[in-house]
Coordinates of C-alpha atoms in Angstrom, one line a residue:
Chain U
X1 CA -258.8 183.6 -35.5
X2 CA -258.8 184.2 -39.3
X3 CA -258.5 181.7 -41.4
X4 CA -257.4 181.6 -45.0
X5 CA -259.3 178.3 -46.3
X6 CA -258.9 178.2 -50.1
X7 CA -257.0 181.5 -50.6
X8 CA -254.6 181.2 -52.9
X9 CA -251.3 183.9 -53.7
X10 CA -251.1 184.1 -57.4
X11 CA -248.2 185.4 -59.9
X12 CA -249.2 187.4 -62.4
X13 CA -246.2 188.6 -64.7
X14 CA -247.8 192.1 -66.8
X15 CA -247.0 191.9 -70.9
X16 CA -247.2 195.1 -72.0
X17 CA -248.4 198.2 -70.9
X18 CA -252.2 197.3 -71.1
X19 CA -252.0 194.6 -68.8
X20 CA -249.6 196.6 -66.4
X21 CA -252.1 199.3 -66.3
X22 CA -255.2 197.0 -65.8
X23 CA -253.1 195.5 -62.7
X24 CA -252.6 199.0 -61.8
X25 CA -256.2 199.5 -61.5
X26 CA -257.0 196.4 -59.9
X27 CA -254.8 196.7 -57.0
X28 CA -256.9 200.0 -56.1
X29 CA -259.9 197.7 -56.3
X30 CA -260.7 196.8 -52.6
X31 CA -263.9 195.2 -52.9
X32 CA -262.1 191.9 -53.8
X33 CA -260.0 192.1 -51.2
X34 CA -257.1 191.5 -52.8
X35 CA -254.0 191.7 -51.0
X36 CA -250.4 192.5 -53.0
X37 CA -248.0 190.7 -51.5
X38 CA -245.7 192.2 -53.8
X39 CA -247.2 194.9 -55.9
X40 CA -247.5 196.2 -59.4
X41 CA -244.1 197.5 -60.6
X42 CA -242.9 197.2 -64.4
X43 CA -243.4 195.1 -67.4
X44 CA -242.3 191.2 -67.4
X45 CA -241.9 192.0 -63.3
X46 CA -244.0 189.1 -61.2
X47 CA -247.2 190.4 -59.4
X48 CA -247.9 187.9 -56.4
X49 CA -251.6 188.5 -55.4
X50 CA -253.1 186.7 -52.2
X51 CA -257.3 186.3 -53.4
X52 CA -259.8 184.9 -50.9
X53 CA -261.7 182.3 -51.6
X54 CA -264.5 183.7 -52.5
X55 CA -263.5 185.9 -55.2
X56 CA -260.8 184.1 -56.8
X57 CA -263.0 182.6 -59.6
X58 CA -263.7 185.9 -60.7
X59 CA -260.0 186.9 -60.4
X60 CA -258.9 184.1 -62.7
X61 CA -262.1 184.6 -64.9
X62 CA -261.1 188.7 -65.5
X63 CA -257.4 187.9 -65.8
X64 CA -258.4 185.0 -68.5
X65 CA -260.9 187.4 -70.4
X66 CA -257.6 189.9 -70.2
X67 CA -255.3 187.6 -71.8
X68 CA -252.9 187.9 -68.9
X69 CA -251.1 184.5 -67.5
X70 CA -250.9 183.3 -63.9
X71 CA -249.8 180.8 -62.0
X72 CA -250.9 179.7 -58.5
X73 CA -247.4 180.7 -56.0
X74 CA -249.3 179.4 -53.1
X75 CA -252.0 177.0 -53.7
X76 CA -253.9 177.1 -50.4
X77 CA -252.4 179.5 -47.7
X78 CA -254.2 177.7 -44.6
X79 CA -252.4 174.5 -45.5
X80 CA -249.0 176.3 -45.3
X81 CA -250.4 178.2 -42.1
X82 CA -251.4 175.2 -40.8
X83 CA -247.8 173.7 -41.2
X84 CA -246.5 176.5 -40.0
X85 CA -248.2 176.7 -36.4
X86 CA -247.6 172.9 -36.4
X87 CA -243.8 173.7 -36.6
X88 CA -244.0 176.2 -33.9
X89 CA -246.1 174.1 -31.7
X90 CA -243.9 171.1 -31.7
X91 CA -240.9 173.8 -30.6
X92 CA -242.9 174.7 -27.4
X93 CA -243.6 171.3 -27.0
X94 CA -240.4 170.1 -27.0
X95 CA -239.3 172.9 -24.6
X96 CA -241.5 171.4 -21.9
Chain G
X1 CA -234.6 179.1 -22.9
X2 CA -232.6 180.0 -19.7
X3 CA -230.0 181.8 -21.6
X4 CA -229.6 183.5 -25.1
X5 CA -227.2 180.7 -25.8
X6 CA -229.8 178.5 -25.6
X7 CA -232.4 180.2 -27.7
X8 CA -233.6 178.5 -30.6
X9 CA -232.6 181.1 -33.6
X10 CA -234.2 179.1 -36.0
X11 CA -237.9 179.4 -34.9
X12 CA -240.1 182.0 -34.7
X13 CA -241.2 183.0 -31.4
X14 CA -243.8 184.9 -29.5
X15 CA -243.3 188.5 -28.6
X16 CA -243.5 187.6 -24.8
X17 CA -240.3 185.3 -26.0
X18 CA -238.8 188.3 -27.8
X19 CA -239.1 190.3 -24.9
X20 CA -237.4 187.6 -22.8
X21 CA -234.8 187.2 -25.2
X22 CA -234.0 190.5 -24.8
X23 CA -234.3 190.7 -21.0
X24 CA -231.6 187.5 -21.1
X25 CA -229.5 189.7 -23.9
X26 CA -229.2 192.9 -21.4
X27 CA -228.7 190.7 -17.9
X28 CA -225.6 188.8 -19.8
X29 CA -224.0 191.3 -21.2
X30 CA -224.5 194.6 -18.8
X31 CA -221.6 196.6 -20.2
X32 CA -222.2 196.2 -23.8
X33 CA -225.9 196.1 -23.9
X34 CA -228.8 198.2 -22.6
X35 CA -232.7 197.6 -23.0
X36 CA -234.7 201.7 -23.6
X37 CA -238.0 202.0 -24.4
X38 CA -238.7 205.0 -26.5
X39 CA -242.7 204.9 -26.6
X40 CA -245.6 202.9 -26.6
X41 CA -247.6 200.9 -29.5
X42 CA -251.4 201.6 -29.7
X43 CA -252.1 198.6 -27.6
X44 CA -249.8 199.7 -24.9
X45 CA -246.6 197.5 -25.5
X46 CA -243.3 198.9 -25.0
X47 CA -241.1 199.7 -28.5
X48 CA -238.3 198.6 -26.8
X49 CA -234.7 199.3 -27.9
X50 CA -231.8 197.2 -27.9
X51 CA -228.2 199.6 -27.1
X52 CA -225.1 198.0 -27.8
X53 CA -222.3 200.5 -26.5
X54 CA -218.9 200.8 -25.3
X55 CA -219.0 204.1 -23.8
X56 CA -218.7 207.7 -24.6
X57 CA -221.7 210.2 -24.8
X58 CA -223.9 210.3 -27.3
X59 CA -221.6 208.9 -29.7
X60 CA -222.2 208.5 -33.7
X61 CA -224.6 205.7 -33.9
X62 CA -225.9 203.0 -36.8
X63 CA -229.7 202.4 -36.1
X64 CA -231.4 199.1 -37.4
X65 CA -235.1 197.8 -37.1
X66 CA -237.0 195.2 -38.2
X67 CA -240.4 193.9 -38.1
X68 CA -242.1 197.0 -38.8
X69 CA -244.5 195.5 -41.4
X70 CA -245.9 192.9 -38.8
X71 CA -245.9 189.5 -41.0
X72 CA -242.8 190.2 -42.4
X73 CA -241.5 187.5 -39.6
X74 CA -238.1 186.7 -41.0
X75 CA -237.3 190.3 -40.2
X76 CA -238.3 190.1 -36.4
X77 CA -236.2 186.9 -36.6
X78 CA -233.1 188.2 -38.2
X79 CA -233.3 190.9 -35.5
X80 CA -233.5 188.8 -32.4
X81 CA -229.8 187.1 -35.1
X82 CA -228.3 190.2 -35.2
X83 CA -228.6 191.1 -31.4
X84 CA -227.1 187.8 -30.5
X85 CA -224.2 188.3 -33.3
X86 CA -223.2 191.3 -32.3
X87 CA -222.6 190.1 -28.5
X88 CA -220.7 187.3 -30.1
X89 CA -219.1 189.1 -32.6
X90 CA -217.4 192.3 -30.2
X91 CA -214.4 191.2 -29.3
X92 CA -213.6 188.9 -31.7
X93 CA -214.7 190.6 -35.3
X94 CA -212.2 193.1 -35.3
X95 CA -214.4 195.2 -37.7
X96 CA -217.2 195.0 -35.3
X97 CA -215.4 195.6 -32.4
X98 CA -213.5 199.0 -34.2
X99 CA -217.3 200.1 -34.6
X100 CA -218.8 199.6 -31.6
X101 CA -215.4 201.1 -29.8
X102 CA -216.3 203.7 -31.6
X103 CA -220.2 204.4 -31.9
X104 CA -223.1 202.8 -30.3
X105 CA -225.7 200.5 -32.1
X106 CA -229.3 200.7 -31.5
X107 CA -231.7 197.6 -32.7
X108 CA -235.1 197.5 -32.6
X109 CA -236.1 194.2 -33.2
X110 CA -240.1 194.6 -33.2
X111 CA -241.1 197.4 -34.3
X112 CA -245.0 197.2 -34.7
X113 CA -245.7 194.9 -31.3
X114 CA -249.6 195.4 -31.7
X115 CA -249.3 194.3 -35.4
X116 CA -246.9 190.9 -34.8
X117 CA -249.2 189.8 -31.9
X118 CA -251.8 189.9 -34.2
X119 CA -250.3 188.1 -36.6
X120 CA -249.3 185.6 -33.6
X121 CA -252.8 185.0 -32.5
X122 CA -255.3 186.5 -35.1
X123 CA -254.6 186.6 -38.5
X124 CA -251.2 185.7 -39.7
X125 CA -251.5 188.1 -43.3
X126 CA -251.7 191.4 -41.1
X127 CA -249.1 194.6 -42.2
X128 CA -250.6 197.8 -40.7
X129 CA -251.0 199.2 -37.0
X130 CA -253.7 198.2 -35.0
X131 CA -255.5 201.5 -34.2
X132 CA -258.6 202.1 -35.3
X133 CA -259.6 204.6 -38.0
X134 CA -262.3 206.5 -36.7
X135 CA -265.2 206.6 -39.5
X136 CA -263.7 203.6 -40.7
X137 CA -264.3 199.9 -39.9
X138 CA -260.7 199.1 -41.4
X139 CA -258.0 199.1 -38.8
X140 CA -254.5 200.4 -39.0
X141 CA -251.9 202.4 -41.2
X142 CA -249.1 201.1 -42.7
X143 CA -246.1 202.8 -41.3
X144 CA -244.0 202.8 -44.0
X145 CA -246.0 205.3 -45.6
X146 CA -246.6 207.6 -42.4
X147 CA -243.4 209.4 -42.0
X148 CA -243.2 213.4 -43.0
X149 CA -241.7 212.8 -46.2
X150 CA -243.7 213.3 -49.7
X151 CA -246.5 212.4 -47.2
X152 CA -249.7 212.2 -48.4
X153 CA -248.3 212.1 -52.4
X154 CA -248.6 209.6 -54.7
X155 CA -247.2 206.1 -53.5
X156 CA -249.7 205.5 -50.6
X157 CA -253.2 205.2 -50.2
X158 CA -256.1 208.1 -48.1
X159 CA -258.3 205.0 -47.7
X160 CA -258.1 203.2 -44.3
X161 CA -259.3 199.8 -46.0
X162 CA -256.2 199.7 -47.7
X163 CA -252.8 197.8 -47.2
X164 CA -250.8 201.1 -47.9
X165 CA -253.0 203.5 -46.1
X166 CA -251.0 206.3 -45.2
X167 CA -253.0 207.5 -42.0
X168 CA -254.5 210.9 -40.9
X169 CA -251.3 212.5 -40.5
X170 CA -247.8 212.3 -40.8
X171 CA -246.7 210.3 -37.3
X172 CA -249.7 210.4 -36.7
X173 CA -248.8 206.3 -35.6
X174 CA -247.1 206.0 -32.2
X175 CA -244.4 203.2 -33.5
X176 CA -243.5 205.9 -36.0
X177 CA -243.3 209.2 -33.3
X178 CA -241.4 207.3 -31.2
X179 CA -238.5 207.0 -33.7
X180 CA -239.2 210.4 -34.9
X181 CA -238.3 211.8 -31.6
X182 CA -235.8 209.4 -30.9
X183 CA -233.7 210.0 -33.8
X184 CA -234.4 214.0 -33.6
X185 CA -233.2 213.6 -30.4
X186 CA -230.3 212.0 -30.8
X187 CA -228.6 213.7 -33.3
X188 CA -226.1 211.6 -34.0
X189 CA -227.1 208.9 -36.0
X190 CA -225.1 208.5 -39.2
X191 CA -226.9 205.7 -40.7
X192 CA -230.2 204.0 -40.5
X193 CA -230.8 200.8 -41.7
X194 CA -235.0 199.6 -42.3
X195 CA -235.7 195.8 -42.6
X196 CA -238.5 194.2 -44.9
X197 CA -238.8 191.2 -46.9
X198 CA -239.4 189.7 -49.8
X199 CA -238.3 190.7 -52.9
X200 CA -234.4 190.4 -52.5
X201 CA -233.7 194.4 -52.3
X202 CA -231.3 196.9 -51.2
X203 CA -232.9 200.4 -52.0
X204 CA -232.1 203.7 -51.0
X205 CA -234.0 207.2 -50.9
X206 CA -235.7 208.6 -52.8
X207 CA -239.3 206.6 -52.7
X208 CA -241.5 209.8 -53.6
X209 CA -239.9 211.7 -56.0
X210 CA -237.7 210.5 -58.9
X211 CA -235.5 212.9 -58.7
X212 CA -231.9 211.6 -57.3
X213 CA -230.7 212.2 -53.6
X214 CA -227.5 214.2 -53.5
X215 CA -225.5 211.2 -52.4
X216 CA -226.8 208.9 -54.9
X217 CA -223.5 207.7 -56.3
X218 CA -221.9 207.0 -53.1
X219 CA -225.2 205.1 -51.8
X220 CA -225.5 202.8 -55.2
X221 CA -222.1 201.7 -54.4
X222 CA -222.2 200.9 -50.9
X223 CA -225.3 198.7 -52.0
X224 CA -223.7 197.3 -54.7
X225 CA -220.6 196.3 -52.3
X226 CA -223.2 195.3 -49.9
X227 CA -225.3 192.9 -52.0
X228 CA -222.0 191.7 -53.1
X229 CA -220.9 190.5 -49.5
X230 CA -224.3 189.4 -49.1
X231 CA -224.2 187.1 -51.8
X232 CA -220.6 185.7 -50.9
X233 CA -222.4 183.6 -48.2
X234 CA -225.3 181.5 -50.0
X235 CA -225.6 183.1 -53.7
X236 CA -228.7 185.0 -52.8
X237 CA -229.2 187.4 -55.4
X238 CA -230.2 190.9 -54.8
X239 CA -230.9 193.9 -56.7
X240 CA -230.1 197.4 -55.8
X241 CA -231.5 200.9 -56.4
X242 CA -233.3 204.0 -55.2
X243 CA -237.1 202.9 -53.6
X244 CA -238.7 204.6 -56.8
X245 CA -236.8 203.4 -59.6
X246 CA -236.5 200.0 -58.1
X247 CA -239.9 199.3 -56.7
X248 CA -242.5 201.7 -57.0
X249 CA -243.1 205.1 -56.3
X250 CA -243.6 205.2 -52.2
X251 CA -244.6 208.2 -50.3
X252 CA -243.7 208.9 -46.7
X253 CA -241.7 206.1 -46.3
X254 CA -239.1 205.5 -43.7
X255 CA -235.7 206.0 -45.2
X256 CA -236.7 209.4 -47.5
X257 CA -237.3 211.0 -44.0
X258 CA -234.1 209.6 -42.6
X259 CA -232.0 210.7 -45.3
X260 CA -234.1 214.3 -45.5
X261 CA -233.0 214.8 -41.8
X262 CA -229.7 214.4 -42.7
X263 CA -229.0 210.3 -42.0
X264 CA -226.9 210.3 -45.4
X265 CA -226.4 206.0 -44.9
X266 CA -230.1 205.8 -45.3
X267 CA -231.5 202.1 -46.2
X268 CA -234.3 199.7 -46.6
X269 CA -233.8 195.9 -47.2
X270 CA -236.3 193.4 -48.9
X271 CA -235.3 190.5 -47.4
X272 CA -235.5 186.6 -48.9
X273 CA -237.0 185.7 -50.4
X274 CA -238.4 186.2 -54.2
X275 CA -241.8 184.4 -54.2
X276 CA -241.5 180.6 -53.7
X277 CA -242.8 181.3 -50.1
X278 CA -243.2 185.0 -49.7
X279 CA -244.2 185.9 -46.1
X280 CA -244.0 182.3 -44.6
X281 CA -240.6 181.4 -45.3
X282 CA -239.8 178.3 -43.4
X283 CA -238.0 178.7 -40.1
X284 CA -235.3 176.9 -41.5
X285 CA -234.3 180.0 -43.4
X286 CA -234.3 181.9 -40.6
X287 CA -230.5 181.6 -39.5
X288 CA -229.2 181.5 -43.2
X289 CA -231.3 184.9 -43.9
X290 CA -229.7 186.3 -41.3
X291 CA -226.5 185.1 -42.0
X292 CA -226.0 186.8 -45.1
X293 CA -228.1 190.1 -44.5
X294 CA -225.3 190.5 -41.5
X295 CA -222.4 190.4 -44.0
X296 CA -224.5 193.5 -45.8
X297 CA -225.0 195.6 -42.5
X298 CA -221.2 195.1 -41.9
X299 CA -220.4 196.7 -44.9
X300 CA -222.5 199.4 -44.5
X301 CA -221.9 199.7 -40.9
X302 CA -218.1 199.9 -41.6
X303 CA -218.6 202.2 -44.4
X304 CA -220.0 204.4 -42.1
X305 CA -217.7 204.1 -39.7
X306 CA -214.7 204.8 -42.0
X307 CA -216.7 208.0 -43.9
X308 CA -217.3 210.4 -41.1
X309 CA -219.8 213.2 -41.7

């Protein structure tokens, strides 16, 4: 089963035009497996960006050299996960 | 649950549950509703149909699915809702019941199976199709960018890897032929109704081309009296528009082939919500999500019924 351990879903909300574009580019990037839970649209339009673990040092590092602001949406994915299956697991249960 | 009344609408379930849920759905209600299955996934599963009907032959019909983006689970989940409303609801809605006296409903509540049982069991963050790319250790194709429409344009990716990978061919995914013929088949179906989430959206055609559908104007408004009903119930806020000017430029998406073979009441929802959970919105959203997406089908679903074409 994958697990998302330390992943994090970001919001990124573009500036300007330069910043839109670098987004742009970066969602086409799929070496850091990013995943765009809600893509690259316009200008002042939120960006929400699920980054693995392991690259999303480098993530916040590029968008800090870039000027462009983010905040974490989801801090750690498997904790929600986790909650989650706990949710649905206590329903079954309580069926029996 | 030994009955749909006791079905617990406010979790998310299993697909073998789904499928139970709709076995219960058909065996309680034999004259209204009908299980047909119109193909197969990859993996073998049945794309099972819901049919709510009164009668007649091949009557005008409304088509709704959800779910084909498998983590989109508030969408499977408003589905199983709906199905469950509308057996409540004829007979006693008298909007709902001059539809369906009228034309038939089909729902497909799940309609990438290999992709949700994935995201049951393997990994919860999965989208696509689960058939392998051949040349490719990615798996799947998004099937909202599959469809014969602008295919292979801008607004979807020719690499396998990616979330937006449009696949080989148009239809070249079996949870997208299987509609294709259906509705081809059919011929009848006036309007066609595509369920995602999040972003809080109503959008119509076009998705890969700017240029404006012929029925723009009467679409915008129908959305715009949709998202208004919609937001009668809770306040949820949506916005409105055609798939390119909206969101993004999208190439052989669902509705633009809809509405190119002639489904004028061609739409997509986004559903809740707009980023404070994204994909994992609690369960306890579930029934309230529904709630108000139904008042926005019932206006488009009336609308259609009233505007013959």
């Amino acid at each position: 089963k994958e697990l998302f351990k330390g992943h994090q879903v970001l919001q990124i909300i573009p500036k300007n035009d330069a910043q839109l574009a670098f987004l742009k580019d970066l969602e086409d990037v799929l070496e850091f497996e990013l995943d765009f839970w809600k893509g690259v649209t316009a200008v002042s339009c939120p960006v929400h960006v699920r980054a693995p673990f392991q690259f999303l040092q480098l993530l916040k590092r590029i968008l800090k050299r870039k000027d462009i602001s983010y905040v974490p949406m989801i801090d750690d994915l498997q904790a929600v996960l986790d909650e989650e299956q706990k949710e649905i697991e206590l329903f079954a249960r309580s069926l029996k | 649950p030994k009955n749909t009344d006791s079905f617990n609408y406010s979790r998310y379930h299993k697909l073998s549950e789904i499928y139970s849920f709709q076995d219960m759905l058909v065996a309680e209600n034999p004259n209204l509703v009908s299980k047909i299955v119109i193909g197969q996934s990859y993996e073998a599963r049945p794309l099972s149909v819901l049919k709510f009907s009164t009668g007649g032959t091949n009557r005008r019909a409304i088509w709704i699915d959800t779910g084909i983006h498998a983590r989109e689970w508030i969408t499977q989940a408003s589905g199983i809702w709906f199905a469950k409303k509308i057996v409540k609801d004829y007979g006693s809605d008298p909007a709902l019941t001059d539809i369906l006296n009228n034309m038939d409903i089909f729902l497909e509540t799940v309609t990438n199976p290999d992709g949700y049982d994935y995201t049951q069991n393997s990994n919860r963050m999965w989208r696509k199709t689960r058939k392998p790319n051949p040349g490719s250790s990615c798996v799947g194709v998004d099937p909202n960018r599959n469809w014969d429409s602008g295919f292979g344009e801008p607004g979807a990716s020719s690499n396998p890897c990616s979330e937006t990978y449009r696949g080989p061919s148009a239809h070249s995914e079996s949870e997208v032929k299987a509609i294709v013929d259906f509705v081809v088949a059919h011929k009848n179906i006036k309007a066609f109704v595509t369920i995602h989430s999040y972003s809080q959206m109503l959008l119509y055609p076009f998705g890969y081309t700017s240029a404006p559908s012929k029925d723009e104007a009467e679409l915008h408004s129908l959305a715009q009296k949709a998202i208004t009903d919609l937001a009668s119930l809770y306040g949820t806020r949506y916005t409105y528009g055609s798939i390119i000017d909206t969101i993004y430029q999208a190439s052989g998406n669902t509705v633009d082939w809809t509405y190119e073979q002639g489904i004028k009441y061609s739409y997509t929802f986004e559903l809740r919500d707009t980023g404070f959970h994204g994909f994992l919105l609690p369960a306890k959203q579930i029934v309230p999500t529904a709630e108000e997406t139904w008042l926005a089908l019932m206006a488009i679903m009336s609308h259609t019924f009233k505007n013959p074409y």
